GROMACS .gro file of C-alpha atoms in nm:
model
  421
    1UNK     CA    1   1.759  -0.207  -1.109
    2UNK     CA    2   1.874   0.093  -0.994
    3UNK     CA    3   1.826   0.302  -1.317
    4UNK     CA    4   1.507   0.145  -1.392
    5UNK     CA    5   1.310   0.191  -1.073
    6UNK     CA    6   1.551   0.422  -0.893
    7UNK     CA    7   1.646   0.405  -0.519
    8UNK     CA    8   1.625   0.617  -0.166
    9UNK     CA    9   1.938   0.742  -0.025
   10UNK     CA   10   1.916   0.777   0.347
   11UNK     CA   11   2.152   0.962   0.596
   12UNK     CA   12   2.083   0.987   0.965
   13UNK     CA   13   2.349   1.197   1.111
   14UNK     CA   14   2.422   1.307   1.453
   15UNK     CA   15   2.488   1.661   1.441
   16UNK     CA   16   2.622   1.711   1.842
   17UNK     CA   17   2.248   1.796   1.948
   18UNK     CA   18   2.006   1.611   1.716
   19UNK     CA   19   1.967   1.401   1.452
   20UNK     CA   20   2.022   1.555   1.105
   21UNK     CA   21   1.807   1.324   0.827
   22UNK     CA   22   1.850   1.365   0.434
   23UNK     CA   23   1.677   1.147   0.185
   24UNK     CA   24   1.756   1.181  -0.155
   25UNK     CA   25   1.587   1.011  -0.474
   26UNK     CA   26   1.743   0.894  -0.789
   27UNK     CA   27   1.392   0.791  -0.934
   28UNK     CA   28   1.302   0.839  -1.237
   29UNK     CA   29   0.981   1.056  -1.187
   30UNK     CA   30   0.948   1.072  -1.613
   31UNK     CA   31   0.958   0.722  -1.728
   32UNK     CA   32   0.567   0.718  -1.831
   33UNK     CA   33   0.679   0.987  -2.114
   34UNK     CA   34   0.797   0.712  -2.313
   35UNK     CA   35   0.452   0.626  -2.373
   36UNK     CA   36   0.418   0.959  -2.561
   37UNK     CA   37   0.240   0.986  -2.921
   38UNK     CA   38   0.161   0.579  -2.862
   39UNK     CA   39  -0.201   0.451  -2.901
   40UNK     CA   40  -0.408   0.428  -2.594
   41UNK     CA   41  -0.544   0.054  -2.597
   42UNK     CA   42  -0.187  -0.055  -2.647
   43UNK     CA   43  -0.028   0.137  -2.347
   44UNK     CA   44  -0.300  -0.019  -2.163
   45UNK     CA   45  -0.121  -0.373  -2.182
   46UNK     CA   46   0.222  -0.226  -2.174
   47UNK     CA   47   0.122  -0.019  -1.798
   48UNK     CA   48   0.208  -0.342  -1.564
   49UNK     CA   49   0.515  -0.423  -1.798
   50UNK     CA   50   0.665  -0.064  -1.706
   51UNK     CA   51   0.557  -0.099  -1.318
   52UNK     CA   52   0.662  -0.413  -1.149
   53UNK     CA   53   0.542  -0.342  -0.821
   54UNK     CA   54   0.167  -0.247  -0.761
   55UNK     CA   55   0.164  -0.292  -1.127
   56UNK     CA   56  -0.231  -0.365  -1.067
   57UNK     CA   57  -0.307  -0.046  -0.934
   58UNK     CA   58  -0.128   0.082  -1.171
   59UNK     CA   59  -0.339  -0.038  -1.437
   60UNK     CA   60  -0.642   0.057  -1.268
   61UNK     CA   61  -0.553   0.394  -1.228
   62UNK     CA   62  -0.416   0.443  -1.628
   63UNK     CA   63  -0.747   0.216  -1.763
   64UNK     CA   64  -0.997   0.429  -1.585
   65UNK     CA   65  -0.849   0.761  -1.692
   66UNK     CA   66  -0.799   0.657  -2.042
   67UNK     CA   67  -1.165   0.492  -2.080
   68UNK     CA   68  -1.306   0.839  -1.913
   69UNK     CA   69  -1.146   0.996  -2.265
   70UNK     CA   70  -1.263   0.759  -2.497
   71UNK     CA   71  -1.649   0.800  -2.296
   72UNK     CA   72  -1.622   0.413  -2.296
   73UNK     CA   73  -1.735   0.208  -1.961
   74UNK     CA   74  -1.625  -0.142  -1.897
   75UNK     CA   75  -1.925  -0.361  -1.720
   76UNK     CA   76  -1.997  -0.428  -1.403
   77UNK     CA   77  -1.812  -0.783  -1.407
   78UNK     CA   78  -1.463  -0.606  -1.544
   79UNK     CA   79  -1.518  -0.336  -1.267
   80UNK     CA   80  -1.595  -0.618  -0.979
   81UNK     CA   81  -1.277  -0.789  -1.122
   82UNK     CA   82  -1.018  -0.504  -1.129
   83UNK     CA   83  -1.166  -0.409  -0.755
   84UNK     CA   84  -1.094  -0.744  -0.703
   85UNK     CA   85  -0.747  -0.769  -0.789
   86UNK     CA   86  -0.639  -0.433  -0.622
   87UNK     CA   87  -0.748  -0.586  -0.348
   88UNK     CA   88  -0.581  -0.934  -0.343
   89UNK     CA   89  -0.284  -0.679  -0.462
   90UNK     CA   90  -0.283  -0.476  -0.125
   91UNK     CA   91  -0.349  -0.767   0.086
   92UNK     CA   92  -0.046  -0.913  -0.096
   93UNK     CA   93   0.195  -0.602  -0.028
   94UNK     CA   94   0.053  -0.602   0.303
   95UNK     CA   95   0.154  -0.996   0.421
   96UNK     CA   96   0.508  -0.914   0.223
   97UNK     CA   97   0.592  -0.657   0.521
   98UNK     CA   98   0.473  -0.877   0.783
   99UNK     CA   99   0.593  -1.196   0.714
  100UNK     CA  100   0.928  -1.068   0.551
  101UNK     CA  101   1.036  -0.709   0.627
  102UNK     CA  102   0.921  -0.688   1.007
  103UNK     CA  103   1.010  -1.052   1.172
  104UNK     CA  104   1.356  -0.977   1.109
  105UNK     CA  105   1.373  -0.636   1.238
  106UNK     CA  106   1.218  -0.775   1.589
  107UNK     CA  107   1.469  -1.010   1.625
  108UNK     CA  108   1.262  -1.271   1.487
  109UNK     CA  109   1.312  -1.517   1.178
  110UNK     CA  110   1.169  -1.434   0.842
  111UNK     CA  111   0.866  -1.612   0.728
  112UNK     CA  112   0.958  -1.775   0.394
  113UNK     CA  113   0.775  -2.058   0.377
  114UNK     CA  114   0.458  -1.884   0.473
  115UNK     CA  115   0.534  -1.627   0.187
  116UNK     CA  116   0.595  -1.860  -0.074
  117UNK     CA  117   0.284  -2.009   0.009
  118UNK     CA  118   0.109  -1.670   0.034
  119UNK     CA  119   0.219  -1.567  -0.346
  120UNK     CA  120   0.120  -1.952  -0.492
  121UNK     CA  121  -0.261  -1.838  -0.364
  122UNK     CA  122  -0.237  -1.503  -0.509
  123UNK     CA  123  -0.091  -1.637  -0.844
  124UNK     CA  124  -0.404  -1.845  -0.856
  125UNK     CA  125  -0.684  -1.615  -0.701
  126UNK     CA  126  -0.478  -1.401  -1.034
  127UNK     CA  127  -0.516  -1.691  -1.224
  128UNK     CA  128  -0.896  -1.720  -1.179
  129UNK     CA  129  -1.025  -1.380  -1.210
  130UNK     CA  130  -0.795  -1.331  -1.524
  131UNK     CA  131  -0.947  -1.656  -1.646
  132UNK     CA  132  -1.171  -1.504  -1.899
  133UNK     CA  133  -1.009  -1.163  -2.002
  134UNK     CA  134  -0.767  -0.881  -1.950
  135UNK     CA  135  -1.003  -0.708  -1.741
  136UNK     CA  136  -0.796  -0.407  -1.760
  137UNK     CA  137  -0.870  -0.447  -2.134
  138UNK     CA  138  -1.037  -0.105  -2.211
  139UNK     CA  139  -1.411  -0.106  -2.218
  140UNK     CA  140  -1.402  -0.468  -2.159
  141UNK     CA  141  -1.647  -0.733  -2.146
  142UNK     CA  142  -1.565  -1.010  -1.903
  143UNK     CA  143  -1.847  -1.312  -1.948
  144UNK     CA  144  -1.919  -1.492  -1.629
  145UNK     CA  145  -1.693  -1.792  -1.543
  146UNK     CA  146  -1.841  -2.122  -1.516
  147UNK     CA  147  -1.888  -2.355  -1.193
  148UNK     CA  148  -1.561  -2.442  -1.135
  149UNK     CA  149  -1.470  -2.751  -0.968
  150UNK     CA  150  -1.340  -2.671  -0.603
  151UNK     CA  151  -1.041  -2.875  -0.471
  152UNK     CA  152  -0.985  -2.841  -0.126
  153UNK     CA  153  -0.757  -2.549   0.029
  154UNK     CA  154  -0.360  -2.686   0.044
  155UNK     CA  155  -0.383  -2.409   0.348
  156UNK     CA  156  -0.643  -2.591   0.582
  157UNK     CA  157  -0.814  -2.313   0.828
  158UNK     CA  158  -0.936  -2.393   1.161
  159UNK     CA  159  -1.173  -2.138   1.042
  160UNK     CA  160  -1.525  -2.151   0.890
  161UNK     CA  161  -1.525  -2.091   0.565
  162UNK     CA  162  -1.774  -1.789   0.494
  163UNK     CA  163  -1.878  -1.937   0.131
  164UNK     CA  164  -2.125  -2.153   0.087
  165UNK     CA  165  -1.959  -2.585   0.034
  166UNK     CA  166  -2.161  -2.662  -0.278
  167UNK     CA  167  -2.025  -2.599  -0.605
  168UNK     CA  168  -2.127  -2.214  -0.734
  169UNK     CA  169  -2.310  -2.067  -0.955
  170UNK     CA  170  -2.153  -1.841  -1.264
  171UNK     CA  171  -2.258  -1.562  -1.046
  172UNK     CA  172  -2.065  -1.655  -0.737
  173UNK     CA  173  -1.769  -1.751  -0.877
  174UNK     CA  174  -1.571  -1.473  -0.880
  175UNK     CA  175  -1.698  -1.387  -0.523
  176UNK     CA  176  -1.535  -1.780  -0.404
  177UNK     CA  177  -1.205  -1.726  -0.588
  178UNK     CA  178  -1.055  -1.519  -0.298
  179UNK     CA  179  -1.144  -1.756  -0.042
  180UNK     CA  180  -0.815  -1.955  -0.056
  181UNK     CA  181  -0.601  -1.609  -0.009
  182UNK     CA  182  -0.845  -1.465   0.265
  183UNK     CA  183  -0.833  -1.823   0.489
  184UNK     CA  184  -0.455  -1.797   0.440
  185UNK     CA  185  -0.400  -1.433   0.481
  186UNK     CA  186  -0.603  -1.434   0.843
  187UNK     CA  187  -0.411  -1.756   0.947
  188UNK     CA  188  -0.051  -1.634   0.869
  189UNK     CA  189  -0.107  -1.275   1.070
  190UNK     CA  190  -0.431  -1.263   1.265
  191UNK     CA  191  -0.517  -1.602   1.391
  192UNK     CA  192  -0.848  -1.528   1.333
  193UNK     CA  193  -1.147  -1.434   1.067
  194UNK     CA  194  -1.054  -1.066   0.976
  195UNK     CA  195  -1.441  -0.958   1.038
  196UNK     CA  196  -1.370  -1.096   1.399
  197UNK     CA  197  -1.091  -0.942   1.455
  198UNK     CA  198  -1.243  -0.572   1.365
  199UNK     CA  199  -1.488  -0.627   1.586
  200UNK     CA  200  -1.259  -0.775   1.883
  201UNK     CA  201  -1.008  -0.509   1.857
  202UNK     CA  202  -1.240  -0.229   1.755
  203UNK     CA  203  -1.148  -0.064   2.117
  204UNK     CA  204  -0.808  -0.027   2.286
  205UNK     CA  205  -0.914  -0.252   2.528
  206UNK     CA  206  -0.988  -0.490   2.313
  207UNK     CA  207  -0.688  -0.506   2.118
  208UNK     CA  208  -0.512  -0.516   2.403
  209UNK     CA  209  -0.650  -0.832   2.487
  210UNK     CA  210  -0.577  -1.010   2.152
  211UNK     CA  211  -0.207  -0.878   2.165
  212UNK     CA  212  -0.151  -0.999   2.513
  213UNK     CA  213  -0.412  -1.335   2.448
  214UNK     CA  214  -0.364  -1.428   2.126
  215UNK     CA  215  -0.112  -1.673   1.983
  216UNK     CA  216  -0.094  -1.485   1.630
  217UNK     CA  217   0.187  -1.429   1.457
  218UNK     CA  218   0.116  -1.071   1.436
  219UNK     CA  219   0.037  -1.062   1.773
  220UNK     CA  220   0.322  -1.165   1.856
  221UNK     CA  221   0.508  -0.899   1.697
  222UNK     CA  222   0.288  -0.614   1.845
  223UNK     CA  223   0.382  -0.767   2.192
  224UNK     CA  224   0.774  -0.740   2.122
  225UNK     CA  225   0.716  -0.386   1.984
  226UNK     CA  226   0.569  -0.310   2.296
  227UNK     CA  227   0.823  -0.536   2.511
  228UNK     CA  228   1.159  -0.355   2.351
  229UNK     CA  229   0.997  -0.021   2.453
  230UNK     CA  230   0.993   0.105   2.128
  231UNK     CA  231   0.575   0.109   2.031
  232UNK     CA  232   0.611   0.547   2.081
  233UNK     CA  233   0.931   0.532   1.801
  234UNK     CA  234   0.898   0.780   1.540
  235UNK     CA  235   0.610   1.003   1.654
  236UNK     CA  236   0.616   1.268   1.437
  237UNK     CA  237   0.375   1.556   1.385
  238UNK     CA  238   0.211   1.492   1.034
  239UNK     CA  239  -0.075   1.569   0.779
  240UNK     CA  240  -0.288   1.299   0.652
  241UNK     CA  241  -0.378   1.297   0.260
  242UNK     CA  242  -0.716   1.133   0.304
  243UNK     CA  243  -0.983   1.297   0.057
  244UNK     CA  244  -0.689   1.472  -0.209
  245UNK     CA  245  -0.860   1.735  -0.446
  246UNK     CA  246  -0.782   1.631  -0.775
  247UNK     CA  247  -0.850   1.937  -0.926
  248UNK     CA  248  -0.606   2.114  -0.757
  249UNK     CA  249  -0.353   1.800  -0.825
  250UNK     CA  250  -0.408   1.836  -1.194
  251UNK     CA  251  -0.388   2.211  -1.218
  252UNK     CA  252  -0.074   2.140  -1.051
  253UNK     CA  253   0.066   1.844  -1.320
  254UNK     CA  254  -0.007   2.085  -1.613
  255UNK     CA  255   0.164   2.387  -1.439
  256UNK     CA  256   0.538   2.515  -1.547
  257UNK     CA  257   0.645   2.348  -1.183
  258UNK     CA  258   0.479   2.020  -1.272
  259UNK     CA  259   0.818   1.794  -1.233
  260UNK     CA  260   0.907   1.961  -0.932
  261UNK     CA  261   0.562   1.930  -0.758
  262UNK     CA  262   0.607   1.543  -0.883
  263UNK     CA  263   0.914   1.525  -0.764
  264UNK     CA  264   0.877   1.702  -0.393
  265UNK     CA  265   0.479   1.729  -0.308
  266UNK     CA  266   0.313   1.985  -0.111
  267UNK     CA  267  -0.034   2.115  -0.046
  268UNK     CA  268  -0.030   2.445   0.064
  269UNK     CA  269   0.351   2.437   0.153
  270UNK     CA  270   0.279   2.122   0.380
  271UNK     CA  271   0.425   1.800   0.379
  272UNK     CA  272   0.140   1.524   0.394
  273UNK     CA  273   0.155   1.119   0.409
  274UNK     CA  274  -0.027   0.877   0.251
  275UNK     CA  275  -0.029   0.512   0.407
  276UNK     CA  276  -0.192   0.274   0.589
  277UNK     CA  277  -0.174   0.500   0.912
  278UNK     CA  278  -0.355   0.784   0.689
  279UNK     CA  279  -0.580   0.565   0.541
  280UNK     CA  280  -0.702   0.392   0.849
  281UNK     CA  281  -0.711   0.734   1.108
  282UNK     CA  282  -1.060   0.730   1.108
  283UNK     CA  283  -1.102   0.372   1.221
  284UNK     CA  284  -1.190   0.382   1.626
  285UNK     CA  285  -0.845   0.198   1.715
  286UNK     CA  286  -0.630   0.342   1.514
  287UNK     CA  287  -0.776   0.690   1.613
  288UNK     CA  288  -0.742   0.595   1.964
  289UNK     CA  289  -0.409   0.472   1.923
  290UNK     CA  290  -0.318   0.821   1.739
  291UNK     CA  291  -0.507   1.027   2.042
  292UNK     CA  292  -0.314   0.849   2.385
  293UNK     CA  293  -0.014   0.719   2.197
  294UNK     CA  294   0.069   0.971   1.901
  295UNK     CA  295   0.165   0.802   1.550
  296UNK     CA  296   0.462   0.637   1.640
  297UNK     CA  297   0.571   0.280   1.571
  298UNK     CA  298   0.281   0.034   1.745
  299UNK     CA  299   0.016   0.276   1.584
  300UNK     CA  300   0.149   0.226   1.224
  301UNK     CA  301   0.187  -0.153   1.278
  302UNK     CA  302  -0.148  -0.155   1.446
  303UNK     CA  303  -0.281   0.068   1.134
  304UNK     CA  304  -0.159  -0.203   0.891
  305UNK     CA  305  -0.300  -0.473   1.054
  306UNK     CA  306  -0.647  -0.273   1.033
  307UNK     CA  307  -0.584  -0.183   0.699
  308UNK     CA  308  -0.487  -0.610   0.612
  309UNK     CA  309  -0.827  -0.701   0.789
  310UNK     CA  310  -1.073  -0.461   0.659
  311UNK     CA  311  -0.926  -0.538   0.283
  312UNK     CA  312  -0.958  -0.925   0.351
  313UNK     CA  313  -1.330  -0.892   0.472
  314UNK     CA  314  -1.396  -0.631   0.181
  315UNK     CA  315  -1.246  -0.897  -0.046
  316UNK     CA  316  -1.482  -1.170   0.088
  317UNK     CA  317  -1.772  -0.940   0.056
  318UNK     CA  318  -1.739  -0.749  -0.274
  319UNK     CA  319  -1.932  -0.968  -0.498
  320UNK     CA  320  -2.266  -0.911  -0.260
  321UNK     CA  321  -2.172  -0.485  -0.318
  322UNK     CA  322  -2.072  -0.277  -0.565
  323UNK     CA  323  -1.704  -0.191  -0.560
  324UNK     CA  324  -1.594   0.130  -0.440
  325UNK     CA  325  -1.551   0.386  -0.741
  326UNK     CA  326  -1.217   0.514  -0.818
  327UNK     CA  327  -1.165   0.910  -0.765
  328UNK     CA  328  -1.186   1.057  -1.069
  329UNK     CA  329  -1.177   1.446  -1.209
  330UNK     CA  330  -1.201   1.483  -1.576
  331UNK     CA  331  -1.040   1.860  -1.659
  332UNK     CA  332  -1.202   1.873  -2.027
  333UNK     CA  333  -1.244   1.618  -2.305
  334UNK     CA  334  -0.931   1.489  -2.330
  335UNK     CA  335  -0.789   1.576  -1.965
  336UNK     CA  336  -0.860   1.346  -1.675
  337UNK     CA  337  -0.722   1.250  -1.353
  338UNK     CA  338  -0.765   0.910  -1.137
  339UNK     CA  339  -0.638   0.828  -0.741
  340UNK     CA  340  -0.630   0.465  -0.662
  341UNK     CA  341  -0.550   0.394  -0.293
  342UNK     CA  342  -0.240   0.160  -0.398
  343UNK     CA  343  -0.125  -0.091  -0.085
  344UNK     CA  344   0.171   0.190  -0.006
  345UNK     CA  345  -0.054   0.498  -0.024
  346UNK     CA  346  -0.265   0.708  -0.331
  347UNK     CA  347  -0.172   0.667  -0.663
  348UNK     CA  348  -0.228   0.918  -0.876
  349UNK     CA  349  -0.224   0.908  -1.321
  350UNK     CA  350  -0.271   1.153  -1.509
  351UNK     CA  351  -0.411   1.141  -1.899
  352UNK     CA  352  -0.408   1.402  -2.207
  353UNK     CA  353  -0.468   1.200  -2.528
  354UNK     CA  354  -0.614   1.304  -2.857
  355UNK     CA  355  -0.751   1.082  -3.139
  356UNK     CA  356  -0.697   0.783  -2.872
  357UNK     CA  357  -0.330   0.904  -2.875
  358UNK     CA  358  -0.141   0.977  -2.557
  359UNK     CA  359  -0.004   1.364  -2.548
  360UNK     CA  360   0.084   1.331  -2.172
  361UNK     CA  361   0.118   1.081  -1.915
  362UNK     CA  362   0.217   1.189  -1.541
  363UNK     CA  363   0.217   0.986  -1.221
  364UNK     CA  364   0.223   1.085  -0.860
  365UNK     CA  365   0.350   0.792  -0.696
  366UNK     CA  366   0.336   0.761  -0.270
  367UNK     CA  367   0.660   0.736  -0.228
  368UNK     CA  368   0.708   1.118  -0.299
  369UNK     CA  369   0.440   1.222  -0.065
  370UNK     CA  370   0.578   1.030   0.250
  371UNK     CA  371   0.932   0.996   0.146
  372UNK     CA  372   0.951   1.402   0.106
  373UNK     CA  373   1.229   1.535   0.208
  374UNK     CA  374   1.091   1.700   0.473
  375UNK     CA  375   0.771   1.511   0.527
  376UNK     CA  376   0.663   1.200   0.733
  377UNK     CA  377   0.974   0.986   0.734
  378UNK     CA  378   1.245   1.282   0.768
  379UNK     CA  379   1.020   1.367   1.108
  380UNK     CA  380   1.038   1.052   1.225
  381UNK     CA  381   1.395   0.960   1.215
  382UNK     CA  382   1.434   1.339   1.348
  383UNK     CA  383   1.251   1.246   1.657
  384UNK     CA  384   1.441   0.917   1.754
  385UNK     CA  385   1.606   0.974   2.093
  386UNK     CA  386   1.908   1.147   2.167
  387UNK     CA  387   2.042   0.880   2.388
  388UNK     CA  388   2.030   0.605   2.088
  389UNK     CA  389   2.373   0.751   1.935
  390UNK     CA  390   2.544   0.605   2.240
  391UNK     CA  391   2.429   0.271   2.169
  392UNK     CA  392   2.547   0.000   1.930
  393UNK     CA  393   2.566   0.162   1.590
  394UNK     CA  394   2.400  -0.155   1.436
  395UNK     CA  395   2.107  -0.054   1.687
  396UNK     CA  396   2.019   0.270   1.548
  397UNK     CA  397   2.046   0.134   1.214
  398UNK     CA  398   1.770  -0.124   1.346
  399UNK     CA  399   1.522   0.141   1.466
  400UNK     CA  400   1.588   0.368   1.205
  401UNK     CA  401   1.504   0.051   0.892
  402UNK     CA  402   1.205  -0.007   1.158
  403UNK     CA  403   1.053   0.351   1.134
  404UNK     CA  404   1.158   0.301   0.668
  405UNK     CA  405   0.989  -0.036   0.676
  406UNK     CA  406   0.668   0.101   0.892
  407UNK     CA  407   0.630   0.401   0.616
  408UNK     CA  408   0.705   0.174   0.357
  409UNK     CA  409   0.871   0.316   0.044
  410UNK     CA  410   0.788   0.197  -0.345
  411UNK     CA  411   1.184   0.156  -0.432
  412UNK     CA  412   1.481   0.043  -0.264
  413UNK     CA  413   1.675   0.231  -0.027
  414UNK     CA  414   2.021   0.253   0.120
  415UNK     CA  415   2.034   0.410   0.475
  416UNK     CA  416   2.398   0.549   0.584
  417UNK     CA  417   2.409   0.602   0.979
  418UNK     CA  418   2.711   0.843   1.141
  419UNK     CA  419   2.713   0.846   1.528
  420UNK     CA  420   2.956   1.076   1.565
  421UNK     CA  421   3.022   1.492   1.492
   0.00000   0.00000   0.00000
C-alpha cells in the first residue's frame, strides 16, 4: 500500500519549550507519468484504476482537461452526471470522517453499521447514474434513463421527501436517484433536512441551539468537542486557497522546479490550505466561528458539517440548475489545466498531449497544500498547549490524530509522539 499510494510520517516532539512538528512524505508525486506516450480516450478509463480514493474527481478533473484538447464537449446530461457523482463522492468522504474517524477520537464508538449502510446507497445512487454510460467517457453522450420503478427507501426518514411520490419522468430521473443517499446522509449526522439546517444554524446563535437542542449524532459530537475543552485546539494562523490562479499554477508545473513546487506548494513563499474550513470561510457561521473563535478544532468540524449540508441540498437540487463549471485555463492548443474542489480540498491535473497522445500528465493533489511541511497542519500541532506534555502520552497522541483527522490527509499516516527532551 505503502509504495503505491505512499504515507505521512508525523513527529511531534517536545523540544524543552515547544512543540517541534515534522511531516515527511513518501508519496509518489510522479505516478501519472506512466501514462506517458499512451492514447488519451484510453487513460480516460484507466484514471480511477490508478486513484482509489476520490478516484471520481479524479476523473473529472483528467476528462475535462483532455476533452478541452481534443475541442470536444460532452452534453449537458454527461456534465449533470459527473457533477452528480462528485458530489455523492464528497458527501461520501465527508460521512466516512464522521461516522468512522471522529466517534472514536471523542471517546465515542465507531459507526459501522451506519457506514456500511451509507456506502450500499452510494454504490447504488453509482449504480443509477452510471446506468447508461461511462459518463466520464470523453465527449460522451448519455441518453436519458427511463421511469424507473421506485422501491421504497431500506433507510426510512422521518423526513419529507423533497421529490415528487409518483413515478418520474426520463427527465427527472437522474435528479430522484440521490434521494436515497441525501435522506440517509441528513439522518446519520444532522437529524434534519440539510436545507433546514443551513438556515437554522446560519447564525452562531443558531447553531448553538441545534448543538445544545438537537439529538443528532453530529450534534452530539460538537457538544463533547466543546465539553472536553478542546473546540479552540489547533488554531493556527493560515492562508485560504479559495479562487487559485491557474495560470500561475501551470507556469509553475512546466517550470525547471515543477516536482518540487508539486511536491512542497507555495504561492508567493506562503503556505496555504485547502479544505472544508477554506472552502466554507465565506459561509456566515463558519466566518463567525473563524472571527470570535479562530480556526481551531469546533470551527473545522463545524466547517465540515456546512460543507456535508450545502453538498446534500446542492445534490437534491442540481437537476433544476446547471452544474457548477469546473475551473479551467487552457495555456495553448495542447496545454490545459483543470481544479476540481475534491471532498479533501482542490484538485488540480494538468494535460500536454499531441495527436490525442499524452506528452505530460501532472497532478497537484491537497494533501501537499495542507500537509506542507510548514503549512496548516505543522501550525496546528505547533500550537497545542505546553501543559499537554505532562499528561498521559496516549492523550497527546489523541489531540494531535484529532487536529490530522480535522485537516484530513489523502494517504495514510503514522504519527510518532516524544514527551520528553
Amino acid at each position: 500500500m505503502d509504495t503505491i499510494a505512499g504515507r505521512l510520517q508525523i513527529a511531534l516532539a517536545w523540544t524543552g519549550e515547544r512543540w517541534q512538528v515534522d511531516i515527511r512524505s513518501s508519496r509518489p508525486l510522479t505516478a501519472s507519468q506512466v501514462f506517458t506516450g499512451k492514447a488519451v480516450t484510453e487513460v480516460a478509463r484507466q484514471i480511477p484504476l490508478l486513484y482509489s480514493l476520490c478516484a471520481t474527481a479524479q476523473s473529472q478533473a483528467f476528462a475535462t482537461t483532455a476533452e478541452q484538447i481534443l475541442n470536444i464537449t460532452p452534453d449537458a446530461a454527461t456534465r449533470h452526471v459527473r457533477q452528480q457523482l462528485v458530489q455523492a463522492e464528497l458527501i461520501k468522504e465527508h460521512l466516512w470522517r464522521l461516522l468512522l474517524d471522529w466517534p472514536p477520537l471523542l471517546e465515542q464508538p465507531r459507526e459501522d453499521a451506519r457506514m456500511a449502510q451509507a456506502m450500499q446507497s452510494y454504490q447504488r445512487l453509482k449504480a443509477r447514474l452510471r446506468a447508461r454510460a461511462d459518463p466520464f467517457t470523453l465527449g460522451g453522450s448519455i441518453q436519458p434513463l427511463p421511469s424507473p420503478s421506485i422501491s421504497p427507501s431500506p433507510f426510512p426518514s422521518p423526513f419529507p421527501s423533497p421529490f415528487p411520490s409518483p413515478s418520474p419522468s426520463p427527465s427527472q430521473a437522474s435528479e430522484q436517484a440521490p434521494r436515497e443517499l441525501i435522506a440517509f446522509a441528513e439522518q446519520a449526522t444532522l437529524g434534519m433536512p440539510a436545507a433546514d439546517w443551513l438556515t437554522s444554524c446560519e447564525t452562531i446563535a443558531g447553531w448553538q441551539r441545534w448543538m445544545r437542542d438537537s439529538q443528532a449524532p453530529a450534534a452530539k459530537l460538537s457538544r463533547i468537542i466543546q465539553d472536553q475543552g478542546i473546540d479552540r485546539l489547533g488554531h493556527a494562523q493560515t492562508h485560504f486557497l479559495t479562487t487559485p490562479n491557474l495560470a500561475a499554477f501551470e507556469q509553475q508545473l512546466r517550470g525547471e522546479d515543477a516536482e518540487a513546487f508539486i511536491a512542497t506548494p507555495t504561492i508567493s513563499n506562503h503556505c496555504h490550505e485547502t479544505t472544508p474550513l477554506a472552502r466554507m470561510a465565506d459561509h456566515p457561521l463558519v466566518a463567525d466561528l473563524i472571527q470570535t473563535q479562530g480556526n481551531g478544532l469546533l470551527t473545522r468540524f463545524t466547517a465540515l458539517l456546512s460543507e456535508l449540508a450545502q453538498t446534500l441540498t446542492d445534490l437534491a437540487t442540481t437537476g433544476t440548475k446547471a452544474p457548477p463549471p469546473v475551473q479551467t485555463h487552457r495555456a495553448n492548443p495542447n496545454t490545459c489545466i483543470a481544479a476540481v474542489p475534491a471532498a479533501r480540498g482542490l484538485l488540480v491535473h494538468r494535460l500536454v498531449a499531441r495527436e490525442a497522445r499524452i506528452e505530460q500528465h501532472q497532478v497537484l493533489a491537497p494533501t501537499e497544500w495542507n500537509f506542507h511541511p510548514q503549512g496548516s497542519l505543522a501550525q496546528a500541532l505547533t500550537s497545542l498547549p505546553p501543559s499537554a506534555r505532562d499528561d498521559d502520552p496516549a492523550e497527546i497522541k489523541r489531540l494531535a490524530q484529532l487536529l490530522i483527522t480535522a485537516i484530513d490527509p489523502c494517504v495514510d499516516y503514522q504519527l510518532n509522539v516524544n514527551t520528553t527532551r
